[in-house]
Short mmCIF file of C-alpha atoms in Angstrom, two decimals:
data_model
loop_
_atom_site.label_atom_id
_atom_site.label_comp_id
_atom_site.label_asym_id
_atom_site.label_seq_id
_atom_site.Cartn_x
_atom_site.Cartn_y
_atom_site.Cartn_z
CA UNK A 1 0.00 0.00 0.00
CA UNK A 2 1.04 3.62 -0.52
CA UNK A 3 2.60 4.25 2.84
CA UNK A 4 5.05 1.37 3.02
CA UNK A 5 7.44 1.40 0.05
CA UNK A 6 10.96 0.07 0.61
CA UNK A 7 14.30 1.65 -0.26
CA UNK A 8 17.75 0.58 0.87
CA UNK A 9 20.80 2.67 1.56
CA UNK A 10 19.79 4.64 4.63
CA UNK A 11 22.43 3.20 6.95
CA UNK A 12 22.97 6.57 8.58
CA UNK A 13 19.62 6.22 10.30
CA UNK A 14 20.46 2.99 12.05
CA UNK A 15 21.57 4.76 15.19
CA UNK A 16 18.75 7.31 15.33
CA UNK A 17 17.42 8.28 18.71
CA UNK A 18 13.80 7.51 19.44
CA UNK A 19 13.02 10.99 20.67
CA UNK A 20 14.20 13.59 23.16
CA UNK A 21 15.93 11.93 26.11
CA UNK A 22 15.03 12.66 29.71
CA UNK A 23 18.01 15.02 29.83
CA UNK A 24 16.89 17.17 26.89
CA UNK A 25 13.12 16.67 27.05
CA UNK A 26 12.87 20.34 28.01
CA UNK A 27 13.96 21.22 24.48
CA UNK A 28 10.50 20.17 23.35
CA UNK A 29 9.04 23.31 24.89
CA UNK A 30 11.86 25.58 23.69
CA UNK A 31 11.07 28.24 21.05
CA UNK A 32 10.70 26.73 17.57
CA UNK A 33 13.89 26.77 15.55
CA UNK A 34 14.50 28.07 12.03
CA UNK A 35 17.49 26.29 10.51
CA UNK A 36 18.28 27.54 7.02
CA UNK A 37 19.39 24.13 5.75
CA UNK A 38 16.59 21.62 5.93
CA UNK A 39 16.38 17.94 5.03
CA UNK A 40 13.07 16.89 3.48
CA UNK A 41 12.17 13.23 3.89
CA UNK A 42 10.24 10.96 1.55
CA UNK A 43 8.99 7.43 2.20
CA UNK A 44 9.96 6.36 -1.32
CA UNK A 45 6.58 5.77 -2.97
CA UNK A 46 5.28 8.04 -5.73
CA UNK A 47 2.95 10.23 -3.71
CA UNK A 48 5.43 10.78 -0.90
CA UNK A 49 8.12 11.66 -3.46
CA UNK A 50 5.81 14.20 -5.11
CA UNK A 51 4.88 15.86 -1.82
CA UNK A 52 8.49 15.95 -0.65
CA UNK A 53 9.58 17.55 -3.93
CA UNK A 54 6.87 20.22 -3.61
CA UNK A 55 7.89 20.91 -0.01
CA UNK A 56 11.54 21.28 -1.04
CA UNK A 57 10.70 23.63 -3.94
CA UNK A 58 8.52 25.85 -1.74
CA UNK A 59 11.14 25.97 1.00
CA UNK A 60 13.87 26.90 -1.45
CA UNK A 61 11.75 29.71 -2.79
CA UNK A 62 11.31 30.90 0.80
CA UNK A 63 15.09 31.15 1.24
CA UNK A 64 15.99 27.75 2.69
CA UNK A 65 18.65 25.40 1.41
CA UNK A 66 17.21 21.90 1.14
CA UNK A 67 18.39 18.35 0.66
CA UNK A 68 16.30 15.24 0.07
CA UNK A 69 16.46 11.91 1.90
CA UNK A 70 14.41 8.87 0.95
CA UNK A 71 13.79 6.49 3.85
CA UNK A 72 12.29 3.01 3.81
CA UNK A 73 9.42 3.36 6.27
CA UNK A 74 8.13 5.02 9.44
CA UNK A 75 10.19 2.74 11.65
CA UNK A 76 13.23 4.55 10.24
CA UNK A 77 12.12 8.03 9.27
CA UNK A 78 10.06 8.90 12.35
CA UNK A 79 13.02 8.50 14.77
CA UNK A 80 15.15 10.43 12.24
CA UNK A 81 12.57 13.20 12.33
CA UNK A 82 12.70 13.30 16.13
CA UNK A 83 16.49 13.39 16.19
CA UNK A 84 16.77 16.11 13.55
CA UNK A 85 18.35 14.03 10.78
CA UNK A 86 15.16 14.79 8.86
CA UNK A 87 13.46 18.15 9.35
CA UNK A 88 10.17 17.80 7.49
CA UNK A 89 8.19 14.93 6.03
CA UNK A 90 4.72 14.56 4.44
CA UNK A 91 2.42 12.39 6.54
CA UNK A 92 -1.17 11.13 6.77
CA UNK A 93 -3.04 12.40 9.82
CA UNK A 94 -4.96 9.37 11.06
CA UNK A 95 -2.34 6.81 10.09
CA UNK A 96 0.46 8.78 11.76
CA UNK A 97 -1.68 9.35 14.86
CA UNK A 98 -2.29 5.62 15.19
CA UNK A 99 1.39 4.86 14.61
CA UNK A 100 2.57 7.30 17.29
CA UNK A 101 -0.17 6.09 19.61
CA UNK A 102 0.99 2.49 19.31
CA UNK A 103 4.60 3.58 19.81
CA UNK A 104 3.66 5.56 22.91
CA UNK A 105 1.00 3.38 24.50
CA UNK A 106 1.54 -0.05 22.97
CA UNK A 107 0.12 -2.00 20.05
CA UNK A 108 -3.12 -2.74 21.89
CA UNK A 109 -3.95 0.92 22.61
CA UNK A 110 -7.32 2.18 21.30
CA UNK A 111 -6.96 3.95 17.93
CA UNK A 112 -6.10 7.65 18.02
CA UNK A 113 -7.16 8.33 14.43
CA UNK A 114 -10.81 8.55 13.44
CA UNK A 115 -13.03 9.78 10.58
CA UNK A 116 -13.29 13.11 12.44
CA UNK A 117 -10.45 15.33 11.21
CA UNK A 118 -10.55 17.72 14.18
CA UNK A 119 -10.45 14.89 16.71
CA UNK A 120 -7.68 13.17 14.77
CA UNK A 121 -5.55 16.32 14.60
CA UNK A 122 -6.01 16.97 18.32
CA UNK A 123 -4.91 13.43 19.16
CA UNK A 124 -2.01 13.56 16.70
CA UNK A 125 -0.63 16.83 18.05
CA UNK A 126 -0.90 15.58 21.62
CA UNK A 127 1.20 12.56 20.66
CA UNK A 128 3.68 14.46 18.48
CA UNK A 129 4.48 17.43 20.73
CA UNK A 130 6.26 15.50 23.52
CA UNK A 131 8.51 14.00 20.84
CA UNK A 132 9.65 17.40 19.63
CA UNK A 133 7.48 17.28 16.52
CA UNK A 134 5.08 19.92 15.20
CA UNK A 135 2.19 18.90 12.98
CA UNK A 136 1.24 21.68 10.58
CA UNK A 137 -2.34 22.27 9.44
CA UNK A 138 -3.90 19.81 6.98
CA UNK A 139 -5.04 20.97 3.57
CA UNK A 140 -7.83 19.68 1.36
CA UNK A 141 -6.05 16.60 -0.01
CA UNK A 142 -6.80 13.24 1.56
CA UNK A 143 -5.45 9.80 0.70
CA UNK A 144 -7.86 7.37 2.30
CA UNK A 145 -8.68 3.76 1.68
CA UNK A 146 -11.48 3.53 -0.86
CA UNK A 147 -13.50 0.93 -2.74
CA UNK A 148 -14.04 0.70 -6.48
CA UNK A 149 -16.22 -1.31 -8.86
CA UNK A 150 -16.40 -1.35 -12.63
CA UNK A 151 -18.32 1.49 -14.23
CA UNK A 152 -20.56 -1.07 -15.91
CA UNK A 153 -21.38 -2.73 -12.57
CA UNK A 154 -22.15 0.65 -11.00
CA UNK A 155 -24.48 1.64 -13.86
CA UNK A 156 -26.18 -1.76 -13.94
CA UNK A 157 -27.02 -1.64 -10.23
CA UNK A 158 -27.34 2.16 -9.90
CA UNK A 159 -24.52 2.47 -7.41
CA UNK A 160 -23.01 5.80 -6.41
CA UNK A 161 -21.93 5.08 -2.86
CA UNK A 162 -21.32 2.22 -0.48
CA UNK A 163 -24.78 2.61 1.04
CA UNK A 164 -26.28 1.88 -2.37
CA UNK A 165 -24.26 -1.33 -2.56
CA UNK A 166 -25.39 -2.40 0.90
CA UNK A 167 -29.03 -1.68 0.09
CA UNK A 168 -28.78 -3.65 -3.16
CA UNK A 169 -28.31 -6.97 -1.37
CA UNK A 170 -25.68 -8.01 -3.91
CA UNK A 171 -23.11 -10.61 -2.96
CA UNK A 172 -19.64 -9.10 -3.20
CA UNK A 173 -16.28 -10.79 -3.55
CA UNK A 174 -13.66 -8.23 -2.53
CA UNK A 175 -10.10 -7.97 -3.88
CA UNK A 176 -7.93 -6.63 -1.06
CA UNK A 177 -5.02 -7.40 1.23
CA UNK A 178 -5.31 -10.51 3.37
CA UNK A 179 -5.53 -8.34 6.50
CA UNK A 180 -8.87 -7.01 5.24
CA UNK A 181 -10.77 -9.79 6.97
CA UNK A 182 -9.93 -8.30 10.37
CA UNK A 183 -9.31 -4.59 9.79
CA UNK A 184 -12.26 -2.47 11.00
CA UNK A 185 -12.16 -0.22 7.91
CA UNK A 186 -12.38 -3.21 5.57
CA UNK A 187 -14.59 -6.33 5.63
CA UNK A 188 -15.93 -5.91 9.21
CA UNK A 189 -16.67 -2.22 8.60
CA UNK A 190 -18.32 -2.84 5.23
CA UNK A 191 -20.61 -5.35 6.90
CA UNK A 192 -21.36 -3.36 10.05
CA UNK A 193 -21.54 0.18 8.65
CA UNK A 194 -23.02 -0.49 5.22
CA UNK A 195 -24.59 -3.96 5.44
CA UNK A 196 -22.61 -5.17 2.42
CA UNK A 197 -22.64 -8.94 1.93
CA UNK A 198 -18.94 -9.78 1.55
CA UNK A 199 -18.79 -13.42 0.51
CA UNK A 200 -15.00 -13.65 0.34
CA UNK A 201 -11.81 -11.61 0.38
CA UNK A 202 -9.55 -12.34 -2.58
CA UNK A 203 -6.02 -11.66 -1.20
CA UNK A 204 -4.52 -9.80 -4.15
CA UNK A 205 -3.27 -6.72 -2.27
CA UNK A 206 -4.40 -3.12 -1.94
CA UNK A 207 -4.91 -1.43 -5.31
CA UNK A 208 -2.53 -3.79 -7.11
CA UNK A 209 -2.76 -4.46 -10.83
CA UNK A 210 -3.81 -8.04 -10.08
CA UNK A 211 -6.62 -6.86 -7.80
CA UNK A 212 -7.96 -4.42 -10.38
CA UNK A 213 -7.76 -7.01 -13.13
CA UNK A 214 -9.75 -9.42 -10.98
CA UNK A 215 -12.57 -6.86 -10.72
CA UNK A 216 -12.40 -5.92 -14.39
CA UNK A 217 -12.66 -9.59 -15.36
CA UNK A 218 -15.65 -10.18 -13.08
CA UNK A 219 -13.83 -12.63 -10.79
CA UNK A 220 -14.33 -10.09 -7.99
CA UNK A 221 -16.90 -7.32 -7.73
CA UNK A 222 -15.01 -4.70 -5.72
CA UNK A 223 -11.42 -3.71 -4.97
CA UNK A 224 -9.83 -1.97 -1.99
CA UNK A 225 -7.67 0.91 -3.24
CA UNK A 226 -7.09 4.56 -2.31
CA UNK A 227 -8.69 7.90 -3.12
CA UNK A 228 -5.60 9.03 -5.04
CA UNK A 229 -5.28 5.87 -7.16
CA UNK A 230 -4.08 7.09 -10.54
CA UNK A 231 -4.96 4.07 -12.67
CA UNK A 232 -8.63 3.31 -11.95
CA UNK A 233 -9.72 4.62 -15.34
CA UNK A 234 -7.34 2.26 -17.14
CA UNK A 235 -9.28 -0.66 -15.67
CA UNK A 236 -12.74 0.85 -16.17
CA UNK A 237 -13.18 1.29 -12.42
CA UNK A 238 -14.99 3.97 -10.42
CA UNK A 239 -14.94 4.76 -6.71
CA UNK A 240 -18.04 4.32 -4.57
CA UNK A 241 -18.38 7.22 -2.11
CA UNK A 242 -17.77 6.47 1.57
CA UNK A 243 -20.99 8.31 2.47
CA UNK A 244 -21.08 7.12 6.09
CA UNK A 245 -17.41 7.98 6.70
CA UNK A 246 -16.06 4.56 7.52
CA UNK A 247 -12.51 5.55 6.64
CA UNK A 248 -10.24 7.56 8.89
CA UNK A 249 -9.22 11.17 8.19
CA UNK A 250 -5.96 10.57 6.37
CA UNK A 251 -5.46 14.15 5.26
CA UNK A 252 -2.00 15.17 4.09
CA UNK A 253 -0.10 16.98 6.86
CA UNK A 254 3.51 18.21 6.96
CA UNK A 255 5.30 17.12 10.15
CA UNK A 256 8.42 19.02 11.19
CA UNK A 257 11.16 18.82 13.80
CA UNK A 258 10.21 21.73 16.06
CA UNK A 259 13.73 22.69 17.12
CA UNK A 260 14.94 22.98 13.51
CA UNK A 261 11.89 23.75 11.37
CA UNK A 262 9.13 24.87 13.70
CA UNK A 263 9.32 28.56 12.83
CA UNK A 264 6.92 30.76 10.93
CA UNK A 265 8.97 30.65 7.73
CA UNK A 266 8.48 26.92 7.19
CA UNK A 267 4.85 27.04 8.30
CA UNK A 268 4.07 29.82 5.82
CA UNK A 269 5.97 28.23 2.93
CA UNK A 270 4.30 24.84 3.27
CA UNK A 271 0.91 26.31 4.18
CA UNK A 272 0.67 27.86 0.71
CA UNK A 273 0.12 24.37 -0.66
CA UNK A 274 -2.92 23.78 1.56
CA UNK A 275 -5.09 26.28 -0.27
CA UNK A 276 -4.72 24.61 -3.66
CA UNK A 277 -3.77 20.93 -3.39
CA UNK A 278 -6.76 18.60 -3.74
CA UNK A 279 -7.23 14.84 -3.73
CA UNK A 280 -7.87 14.95 -7.49
CA UNK A 281 -4.65 16.92 -8.00
CA UNK A 282 -2.67 14.23 -6.19
CA UNK A 283 -4.29 11.47 -8.22
CA UNK A 284 -3.43 13.32 -11.43
CA UNK A 285 0.20 13.80 -10.40
CA UNK A 286 0.49 10.16 -9.34
CA UNK A 287 -0.75 9.18 -12.79
CA UNK A 288 1.82 11.37 -14.53
CA UNK A 289 4.60 9.61 -12.64
CA UNK A 290 3.26 6.04 -12.57
CA UNK A 291 1.63 5.84 -15.99
CA UNK A 292 3.37 8.51 -18.04
CA UNK A 293 6.82 7.90 -16.51
CA UNK A 294 7.49 11.55 -15.74
CA UNK A 295 9.96 12.40 -12.97
CA UNK A 296 8.41 13.42 -9.63
CA UNK A 297 10.49 16.60 -9.46
CA UNK A 298 9.30 17.67 -12.92
CA UNK A 299 5.66 16.98 -12.11
CA UNK A 300 5.94 18.78 -8.77
CA UNK A 301 7.56 21.84 -10.32
CA UNK A 302 5.00 22.04 -13.14
CA UNK A 303 2.10 21.81 -10.67
CA UNK A 304 3.42 24.55 -8.40
CA UNK A 305 4.03 26.84 -11.38
CA UNK A 306 0.55 26.13 -12.74
CA UNK A 307 -0.95 27.12 -9.37
CA UNK A 308 1.15 30.27 -9.12
CA UNK A 309 3.09 29.04 -6.10
CA UNK A 310 6.46 28.91 -7.81
CA UNK A 311 8.10 31.65 -9.87
#
């Protein structure tokens, strides 16, 4: 899935601290810093690369020198963010809240993220602040789990949202990751929230080519993907609206190391993106990289110029 791509070669992070020590925990409440050389982190998948490139371009325009660092996953880049080896990284509000919550309170802790954006942001900031992290405001773009069917299937059964599918009484074989059978946002949630009759989960992964092909061929009726999936149209698929808000509020949020990048300059530079970036914009940019083979930095630059954010 989008948030867990792998990239090697980040040996320098192996010794990262896991957050401010007891000796320097007071630094968390110190005035926010404003280092002029910032490292922007990416998790190595297309969307994260695009967001990181846009962050770097906006920061450079605001007078900062920037470098880029691609890191395998949260287990590596979050400690690097706390320690200051990375200064800013694009994140997903609910997912990051749940990750920090599990790190702080244990894997069995109740979820911190929810479909309510305000509640999610409050919980996320409460978890991030003691670790020396500042979570900037979310924008309009959200990359949530989503469900798609073929356009023909949707027209045939007059489906626009997941409630329509539940009310139809249709039996649905779902292409998804194998964890779907127990995740509350997936099979259990579709049953409980929408009354959808899931007859089986076909373990083909989240939004993979194989999963989409299974739905296009009629083997499965629905696929678990994401709201910024760039290739749905290539498979004749359309999203069904999550009209009862089963999915958590995974809005895009920049997260910064407070002591190095918590000042007004960074906040203002990255905040400019909030007013324009939409979910559809992200999907379009993902498509340009994944399907058209354009470079993320070229797509990011062209988008910012188109929106008047970059000279």
